[in-house]
mmCIF file of C-alpha atoms and ligand atoms in Angstrom:
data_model
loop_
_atom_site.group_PDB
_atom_site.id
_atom_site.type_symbol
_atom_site.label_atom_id
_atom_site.label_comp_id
_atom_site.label_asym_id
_atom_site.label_seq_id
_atom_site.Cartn_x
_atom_site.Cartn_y
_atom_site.Cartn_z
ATOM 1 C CA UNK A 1 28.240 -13.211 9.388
ATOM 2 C CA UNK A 2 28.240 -11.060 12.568
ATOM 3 C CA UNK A 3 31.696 -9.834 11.806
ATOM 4 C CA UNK A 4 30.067 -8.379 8.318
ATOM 5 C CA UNK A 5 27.390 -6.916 10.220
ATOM 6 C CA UNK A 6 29.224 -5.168 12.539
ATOM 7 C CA UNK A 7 32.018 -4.456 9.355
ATOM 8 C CA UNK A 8 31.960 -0.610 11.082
ATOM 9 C CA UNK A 9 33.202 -1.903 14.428
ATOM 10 C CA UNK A 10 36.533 -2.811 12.846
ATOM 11 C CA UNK A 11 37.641 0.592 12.642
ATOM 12 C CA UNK A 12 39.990 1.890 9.167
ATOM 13 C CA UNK A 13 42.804 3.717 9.838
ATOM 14 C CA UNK A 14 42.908 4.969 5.964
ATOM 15 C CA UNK A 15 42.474 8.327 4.901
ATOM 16 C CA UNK A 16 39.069 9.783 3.207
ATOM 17 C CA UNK A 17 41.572 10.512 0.238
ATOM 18 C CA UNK A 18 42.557 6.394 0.672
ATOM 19 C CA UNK A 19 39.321 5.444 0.823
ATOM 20 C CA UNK A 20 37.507 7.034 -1.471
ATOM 21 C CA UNK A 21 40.328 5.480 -4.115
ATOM 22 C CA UNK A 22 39.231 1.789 -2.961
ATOM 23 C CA UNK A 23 35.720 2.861 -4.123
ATOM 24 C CA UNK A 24 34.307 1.164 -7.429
ATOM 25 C CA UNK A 25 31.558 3.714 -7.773
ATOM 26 C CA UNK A 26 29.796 1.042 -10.756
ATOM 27 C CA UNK A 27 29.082 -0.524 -7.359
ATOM 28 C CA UNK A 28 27.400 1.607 -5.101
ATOM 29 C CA UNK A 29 24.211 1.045 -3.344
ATOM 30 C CA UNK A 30 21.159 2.788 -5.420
ATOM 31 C CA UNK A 31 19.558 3.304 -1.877
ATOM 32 C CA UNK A 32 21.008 4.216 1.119
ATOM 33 C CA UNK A 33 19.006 4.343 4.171
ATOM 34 C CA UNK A 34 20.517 5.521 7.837
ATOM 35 C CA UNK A 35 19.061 5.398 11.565
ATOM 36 C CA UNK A 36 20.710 8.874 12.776
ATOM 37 C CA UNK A 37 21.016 7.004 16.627
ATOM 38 C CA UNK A 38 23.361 8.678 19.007
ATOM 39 C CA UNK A 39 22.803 12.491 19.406
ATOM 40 C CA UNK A 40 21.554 12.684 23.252
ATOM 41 C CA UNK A 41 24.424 10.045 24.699
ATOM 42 C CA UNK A 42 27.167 12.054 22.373
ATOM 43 C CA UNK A 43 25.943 15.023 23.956
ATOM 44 C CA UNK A 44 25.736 13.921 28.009
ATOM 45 C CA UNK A 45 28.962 12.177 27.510
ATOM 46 C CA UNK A 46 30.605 16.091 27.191
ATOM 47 C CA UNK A 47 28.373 16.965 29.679
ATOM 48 C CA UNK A 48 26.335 18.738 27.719
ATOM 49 C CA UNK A 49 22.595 19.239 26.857
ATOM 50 C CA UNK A 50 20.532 16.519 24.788
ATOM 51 C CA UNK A 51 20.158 19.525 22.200
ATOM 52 C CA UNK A 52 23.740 20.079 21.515
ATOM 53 C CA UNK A 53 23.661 16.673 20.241
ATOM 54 C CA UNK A 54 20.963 17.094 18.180
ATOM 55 C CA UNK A 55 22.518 20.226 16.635
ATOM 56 C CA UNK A 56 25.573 18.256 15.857
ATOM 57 C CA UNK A 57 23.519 15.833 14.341
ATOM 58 C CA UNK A 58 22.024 18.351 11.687
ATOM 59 C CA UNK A 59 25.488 19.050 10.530
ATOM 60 C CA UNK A 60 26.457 15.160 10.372
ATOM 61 C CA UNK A 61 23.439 15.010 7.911
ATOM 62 C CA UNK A 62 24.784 17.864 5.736
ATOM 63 C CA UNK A 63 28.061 15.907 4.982
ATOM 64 C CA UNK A 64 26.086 12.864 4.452
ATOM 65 C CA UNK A 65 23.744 14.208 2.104
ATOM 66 C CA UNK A 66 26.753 16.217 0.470
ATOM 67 C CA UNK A 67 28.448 13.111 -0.046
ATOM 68 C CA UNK A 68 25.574 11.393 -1.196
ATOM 69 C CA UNK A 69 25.235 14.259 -3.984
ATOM 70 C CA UNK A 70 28.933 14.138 -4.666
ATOM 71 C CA UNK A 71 28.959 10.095 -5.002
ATOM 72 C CA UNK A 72 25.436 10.598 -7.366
ATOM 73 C CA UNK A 73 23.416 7.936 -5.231
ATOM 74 C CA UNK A 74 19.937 7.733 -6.256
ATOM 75 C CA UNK A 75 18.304 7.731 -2.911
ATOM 76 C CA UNK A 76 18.805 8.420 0.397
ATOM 77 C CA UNK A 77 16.344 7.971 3.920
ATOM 78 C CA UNK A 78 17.142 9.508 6.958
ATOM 79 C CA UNK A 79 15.130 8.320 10.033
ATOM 80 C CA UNK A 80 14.545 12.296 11.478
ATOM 81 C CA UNK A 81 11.646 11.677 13.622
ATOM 82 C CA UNK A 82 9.794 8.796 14.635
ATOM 83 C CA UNK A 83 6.063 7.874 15.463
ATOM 84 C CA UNK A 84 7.538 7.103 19.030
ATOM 85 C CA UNK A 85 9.815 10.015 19.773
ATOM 86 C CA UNK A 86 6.272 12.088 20.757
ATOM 87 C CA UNK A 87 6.944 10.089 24.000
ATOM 88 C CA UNK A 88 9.945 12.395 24.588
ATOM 89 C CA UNK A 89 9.532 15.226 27.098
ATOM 90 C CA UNK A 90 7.798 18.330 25.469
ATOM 91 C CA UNK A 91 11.314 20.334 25.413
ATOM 92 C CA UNK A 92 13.100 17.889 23.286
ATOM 93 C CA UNK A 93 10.439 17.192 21.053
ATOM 94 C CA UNK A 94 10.153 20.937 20.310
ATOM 95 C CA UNK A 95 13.685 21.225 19.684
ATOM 96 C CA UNK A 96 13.855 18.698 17.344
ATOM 97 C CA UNK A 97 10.623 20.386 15.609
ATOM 98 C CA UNK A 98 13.123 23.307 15.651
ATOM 99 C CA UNK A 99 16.004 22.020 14.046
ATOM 100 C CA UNK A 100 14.294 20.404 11.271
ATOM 101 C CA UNK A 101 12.661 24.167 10.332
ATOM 102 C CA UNK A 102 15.586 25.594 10.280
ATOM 103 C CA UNK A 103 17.477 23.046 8.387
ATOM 104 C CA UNK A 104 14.839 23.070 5.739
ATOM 105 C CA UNK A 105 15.143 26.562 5.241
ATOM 106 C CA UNK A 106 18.685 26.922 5.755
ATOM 107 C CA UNK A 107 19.324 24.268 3.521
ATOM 108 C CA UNK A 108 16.812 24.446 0.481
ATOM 109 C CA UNK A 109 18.827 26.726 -1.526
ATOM 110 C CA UNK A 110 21.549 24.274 -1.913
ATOM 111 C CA UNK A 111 19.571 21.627 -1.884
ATOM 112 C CA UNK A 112 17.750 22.711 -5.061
ATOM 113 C CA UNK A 113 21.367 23.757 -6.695
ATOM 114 C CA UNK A 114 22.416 20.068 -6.030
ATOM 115 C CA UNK A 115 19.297 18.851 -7.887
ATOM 116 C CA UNK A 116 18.144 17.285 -4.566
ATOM 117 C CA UNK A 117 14.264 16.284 -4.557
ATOM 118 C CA UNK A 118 13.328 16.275 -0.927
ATOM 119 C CA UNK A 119 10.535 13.730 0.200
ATOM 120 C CA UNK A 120 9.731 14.138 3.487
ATOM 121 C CA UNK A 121 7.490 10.800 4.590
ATOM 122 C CA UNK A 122 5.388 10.263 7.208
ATOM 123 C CA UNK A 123 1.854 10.880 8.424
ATOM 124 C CA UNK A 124 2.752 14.704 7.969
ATOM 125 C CA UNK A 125 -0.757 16.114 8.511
ATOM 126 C CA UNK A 126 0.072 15.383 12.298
ATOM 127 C CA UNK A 127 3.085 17.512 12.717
ATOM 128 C CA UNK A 128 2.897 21.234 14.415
ATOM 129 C CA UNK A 129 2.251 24.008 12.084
ATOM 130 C CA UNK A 130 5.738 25.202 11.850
ATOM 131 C CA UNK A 131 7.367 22.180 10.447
ATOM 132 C CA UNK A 132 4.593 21.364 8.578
ATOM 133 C CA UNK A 133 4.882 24.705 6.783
ATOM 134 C CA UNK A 134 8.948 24.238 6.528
ATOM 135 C CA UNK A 135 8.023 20.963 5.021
ATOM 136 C CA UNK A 136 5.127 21.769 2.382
ATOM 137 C CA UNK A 137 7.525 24.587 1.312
ATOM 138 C CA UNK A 138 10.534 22.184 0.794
ATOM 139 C CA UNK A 139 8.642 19.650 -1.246
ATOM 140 C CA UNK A 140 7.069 22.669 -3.312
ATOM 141 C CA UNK A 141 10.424 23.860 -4.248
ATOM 142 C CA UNK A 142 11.962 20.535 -4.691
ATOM 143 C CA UNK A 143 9.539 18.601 -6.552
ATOM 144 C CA UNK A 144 11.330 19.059 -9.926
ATOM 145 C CA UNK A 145 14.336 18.683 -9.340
ATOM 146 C CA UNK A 146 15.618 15.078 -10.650
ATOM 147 C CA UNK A 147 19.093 14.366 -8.195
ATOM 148 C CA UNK A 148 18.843 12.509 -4.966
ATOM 149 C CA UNK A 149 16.018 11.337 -4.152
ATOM 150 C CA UNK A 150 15.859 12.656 -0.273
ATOM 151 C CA UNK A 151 13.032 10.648 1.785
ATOM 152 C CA UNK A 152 12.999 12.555 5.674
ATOM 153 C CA UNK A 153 11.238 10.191 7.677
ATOM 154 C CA UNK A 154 9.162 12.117 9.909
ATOM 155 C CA UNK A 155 6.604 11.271 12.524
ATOM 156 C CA UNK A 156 7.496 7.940 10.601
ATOM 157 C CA UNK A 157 6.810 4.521 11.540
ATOM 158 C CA UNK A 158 7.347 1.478 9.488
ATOM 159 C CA UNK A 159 4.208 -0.303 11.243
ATOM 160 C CA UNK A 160 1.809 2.709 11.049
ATOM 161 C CA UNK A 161 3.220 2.568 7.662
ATOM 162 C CA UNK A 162 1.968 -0.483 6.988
ATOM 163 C CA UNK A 163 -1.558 -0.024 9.015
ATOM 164 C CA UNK A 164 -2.044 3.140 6.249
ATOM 165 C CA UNK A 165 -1.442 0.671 3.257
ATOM 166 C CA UNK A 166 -3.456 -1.788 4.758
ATOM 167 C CA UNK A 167 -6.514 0.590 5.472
ATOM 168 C CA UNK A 168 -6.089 1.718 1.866
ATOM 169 C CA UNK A 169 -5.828 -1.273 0.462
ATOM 170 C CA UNK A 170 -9.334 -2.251 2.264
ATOM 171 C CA UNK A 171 -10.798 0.697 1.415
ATOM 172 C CA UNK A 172 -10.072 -0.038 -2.374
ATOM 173 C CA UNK A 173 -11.258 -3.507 -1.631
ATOM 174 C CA UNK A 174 -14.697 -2.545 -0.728
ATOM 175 C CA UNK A 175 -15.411 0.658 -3.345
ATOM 176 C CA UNK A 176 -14.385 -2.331 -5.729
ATOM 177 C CA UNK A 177 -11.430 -1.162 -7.658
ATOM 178 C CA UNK A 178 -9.294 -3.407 -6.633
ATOM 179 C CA UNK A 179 -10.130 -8.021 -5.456
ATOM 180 C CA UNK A 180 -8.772 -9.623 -2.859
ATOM 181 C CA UNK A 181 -7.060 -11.869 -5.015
ATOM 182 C CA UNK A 182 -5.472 -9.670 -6.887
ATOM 183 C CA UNK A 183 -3.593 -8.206 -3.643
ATOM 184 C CA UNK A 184 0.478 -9.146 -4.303
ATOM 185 C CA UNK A 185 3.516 -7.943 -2.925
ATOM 186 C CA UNK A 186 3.802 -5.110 -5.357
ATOM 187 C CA UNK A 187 0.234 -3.957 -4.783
ATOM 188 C CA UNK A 188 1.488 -3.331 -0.937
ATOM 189 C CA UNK A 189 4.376 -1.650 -1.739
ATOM 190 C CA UNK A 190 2.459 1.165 -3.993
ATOM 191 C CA UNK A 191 0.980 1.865 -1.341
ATOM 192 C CA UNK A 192 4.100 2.892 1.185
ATOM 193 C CA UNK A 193 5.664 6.060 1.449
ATOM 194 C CA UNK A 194 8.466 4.805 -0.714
ATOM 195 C CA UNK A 195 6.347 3.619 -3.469
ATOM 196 C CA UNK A 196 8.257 3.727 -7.054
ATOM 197 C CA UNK A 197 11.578 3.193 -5.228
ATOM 198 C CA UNK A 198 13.287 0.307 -4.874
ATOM 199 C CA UNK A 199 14.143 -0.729 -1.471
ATOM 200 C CA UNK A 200 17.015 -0.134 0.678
ATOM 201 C CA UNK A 201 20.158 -1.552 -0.396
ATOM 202 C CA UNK A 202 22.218 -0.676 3.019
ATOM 203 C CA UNK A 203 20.652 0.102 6.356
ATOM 204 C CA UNK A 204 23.480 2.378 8.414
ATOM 205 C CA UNK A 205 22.955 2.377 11.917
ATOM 206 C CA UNK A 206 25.882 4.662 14.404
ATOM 207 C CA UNK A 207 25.685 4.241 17.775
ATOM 208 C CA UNK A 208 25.793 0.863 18.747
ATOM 209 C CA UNK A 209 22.795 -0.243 19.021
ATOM 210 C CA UNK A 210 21.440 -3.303 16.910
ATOM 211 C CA UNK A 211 18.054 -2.934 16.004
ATOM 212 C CA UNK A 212 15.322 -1.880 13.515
ATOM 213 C CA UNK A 213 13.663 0.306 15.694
ATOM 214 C CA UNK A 214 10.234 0.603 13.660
ATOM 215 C CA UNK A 215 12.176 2.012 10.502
ATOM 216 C CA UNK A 216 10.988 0.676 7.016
ATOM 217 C CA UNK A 217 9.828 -2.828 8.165
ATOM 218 C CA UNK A 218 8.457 -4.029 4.490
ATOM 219 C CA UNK A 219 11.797 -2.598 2.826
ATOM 220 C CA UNK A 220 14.306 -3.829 4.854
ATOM 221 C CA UNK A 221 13.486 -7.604 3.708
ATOM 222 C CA UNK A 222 16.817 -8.226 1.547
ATOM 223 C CA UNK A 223 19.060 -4.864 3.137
ATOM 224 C CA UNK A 224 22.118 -5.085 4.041
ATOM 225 C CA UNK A 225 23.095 -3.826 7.569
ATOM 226 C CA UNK A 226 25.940 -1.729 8.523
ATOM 227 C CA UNK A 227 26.818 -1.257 12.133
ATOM 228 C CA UNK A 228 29.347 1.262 14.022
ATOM 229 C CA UNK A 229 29.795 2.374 17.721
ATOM 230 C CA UNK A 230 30.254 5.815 16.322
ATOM 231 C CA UNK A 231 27.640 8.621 17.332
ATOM 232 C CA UNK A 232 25.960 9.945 14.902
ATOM 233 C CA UNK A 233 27.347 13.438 15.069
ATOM 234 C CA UNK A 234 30.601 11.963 14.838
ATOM 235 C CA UNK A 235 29.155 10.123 11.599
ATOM 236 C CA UNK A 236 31.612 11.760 8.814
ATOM 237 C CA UNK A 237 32.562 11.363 5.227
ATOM 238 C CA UNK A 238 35.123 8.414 6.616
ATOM 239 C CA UNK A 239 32.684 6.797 8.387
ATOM 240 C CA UNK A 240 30.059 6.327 5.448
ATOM 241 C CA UNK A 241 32.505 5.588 2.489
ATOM 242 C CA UNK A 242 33.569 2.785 5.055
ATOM 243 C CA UNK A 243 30.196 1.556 5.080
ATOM 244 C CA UNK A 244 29.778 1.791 1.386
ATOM 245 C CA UNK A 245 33.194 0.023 1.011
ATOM 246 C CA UNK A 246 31.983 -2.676 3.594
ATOM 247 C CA UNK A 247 28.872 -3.310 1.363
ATOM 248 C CA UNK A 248 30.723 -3.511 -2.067
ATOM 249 C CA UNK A 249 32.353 -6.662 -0.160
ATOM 250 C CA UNK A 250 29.023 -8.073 0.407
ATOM 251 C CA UNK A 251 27.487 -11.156 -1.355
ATOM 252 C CA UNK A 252 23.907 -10.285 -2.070
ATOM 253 C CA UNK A 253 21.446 -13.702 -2.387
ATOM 254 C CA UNK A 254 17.868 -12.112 -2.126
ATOM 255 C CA UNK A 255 17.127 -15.446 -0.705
ATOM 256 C CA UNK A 256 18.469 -17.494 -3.330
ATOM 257 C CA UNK A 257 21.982 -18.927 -4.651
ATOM 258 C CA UNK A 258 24.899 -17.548 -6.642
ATOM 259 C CA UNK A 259 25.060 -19.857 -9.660
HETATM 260 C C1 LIG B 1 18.403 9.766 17.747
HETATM 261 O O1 LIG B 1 19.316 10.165 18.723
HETATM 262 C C2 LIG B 1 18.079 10.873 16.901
HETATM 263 C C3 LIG B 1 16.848 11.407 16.771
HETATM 264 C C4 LIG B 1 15.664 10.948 17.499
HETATM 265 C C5 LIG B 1 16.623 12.515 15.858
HETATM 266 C C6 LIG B 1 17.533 12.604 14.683
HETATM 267 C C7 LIG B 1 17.581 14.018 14.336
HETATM 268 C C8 LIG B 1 18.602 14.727 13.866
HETATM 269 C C9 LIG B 1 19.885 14.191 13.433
HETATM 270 C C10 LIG B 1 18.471 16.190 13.752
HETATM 271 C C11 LIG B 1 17.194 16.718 13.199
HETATM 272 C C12 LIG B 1 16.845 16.231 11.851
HETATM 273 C C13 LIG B 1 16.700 16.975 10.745
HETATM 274 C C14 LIG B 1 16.227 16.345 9.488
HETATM 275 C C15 LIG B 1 17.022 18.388 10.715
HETATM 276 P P1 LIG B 1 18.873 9.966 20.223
HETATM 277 O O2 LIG B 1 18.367 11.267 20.719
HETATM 278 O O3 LIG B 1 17.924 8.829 20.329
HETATM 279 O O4 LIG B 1 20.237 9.607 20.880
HETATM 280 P P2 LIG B 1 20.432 8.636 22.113
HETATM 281 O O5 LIG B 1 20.002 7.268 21.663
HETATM 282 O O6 LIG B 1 21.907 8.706 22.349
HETATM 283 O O7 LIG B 1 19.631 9.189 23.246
#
């Protein structure tokens, strides 16, 4: 079981060419979610600023989300900006703010010719003016378009998340449109950020580290988890059709039994 987890830590040798042949792409994951961890230690370790890191980070994501166009996944969530990473000092936080601008509007005109809707998720209202301008126009000119579905987690958190839905749900509770009793699983998950998608088939998380870190704590129940001691901005095209080949090895339950 660990071994599976950690399928990334066993390193291929194989070519992208090799690799991409071993793929049986009537098997790939509909949803693809990734924890981009890594940037600031990738960085320091070449003695260089957090922010270099980051930067190389932005260009990891294009080849993912390239790839994930090329390969015609259905959806794809990238953890860009957490409900805790505020806590950073004012500098970095500003630089990520930065990066994310000019990414959006670097980015939108290919985006849009790849068919790529972009749903940025998160309590957005919150974010500085800038972003939150890069990010009203990137959903404006993206809404149409019927490709990847892009969720950008931003000023996310999967248990703020859930506090939202819950205060909704109340809310709806006492103007009476909705009972108590007729509260269900599917009820909560309208009311997420991700609502009308179906949850993450494989979680990717570089870097090393094993854990959820606050990211999409409802959707994660049945998601498979792929780990790797790369850094993110060393995160390529090898690196994620390993993962995807890793999970086309995987037995899937949901909890129950393979008859
Ligand atoms: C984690 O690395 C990464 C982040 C907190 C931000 C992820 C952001 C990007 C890849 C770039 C900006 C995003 C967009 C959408 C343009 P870390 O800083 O926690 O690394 P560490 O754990 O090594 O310190």
């Amino acid at each position: 079981m660990l071994k599976r987890l950690l399928g990334g830590r066993h390193k291929s040798t194989l070519s992208e060419e090799e690799l991409m042949k071993q793929l049986d792409i009537s098997k790939l994951p509909v949803h693809v979610a990734i924890i981009m961890d890594g940037n600031g230690r990738w960085a320091t370790r070449r003695g260089a600023p957090r922010s270099f890191g980051h930067r190389a980070g932005v260009n990891a994501l294009r080849e993912v989300v390239k790839l994930s166009v090329e390969l015609k996944l259905k959806y794809l969530t990238v953890y860009a900006f957490s409900t805790e990473n505020w806590k950073r000092p004012r500098e970095e936080v500003n630089i990520l703010m930065n990066l994310l601008v000019e990414y959006l509007y670097k980015e939108i005109d290919e985006l849009c010719a790849n068919n790529v809707h972009i749903n940025p998720m998160g309590i957005l209202s919150e974010l500085p003016p800038k972003p939150r301008e890069a990010v009203d126009m990137a959903i404006r000119r993206s809404k149409n378009n019927t490709g990847l579905v892009f969720n950008v987690a931003l000023n996310y958190g999967g248990r703020s998340e859930l506090l939202k839905a819950v205060r909704e749900i109340g809310q709806k509770i006492n103007s009476g449109e909705i009972k108590v009793e007729e509260i269900n699983e599917q009820v909560i998950a309208d009311h997420l950020f991700t609502k009308g998608q179906p949850d993450p088939d494989l979680l990717i998380r570089p870097s090393g580290d094993c854990r959820v870190s606050n990211f999409l704590l409802w959707q994660l129940a049945y998601t498979e988890f792929w780990l790797t001691d790369v850094m993110w901005p060393d995160f390529g095209r090898r690196e994620f059709l390993q993962a995807l080949l890793d999970f086309q090895k995987r037995e899937r339950r949901f909890g129950g039994l393979i008859t």
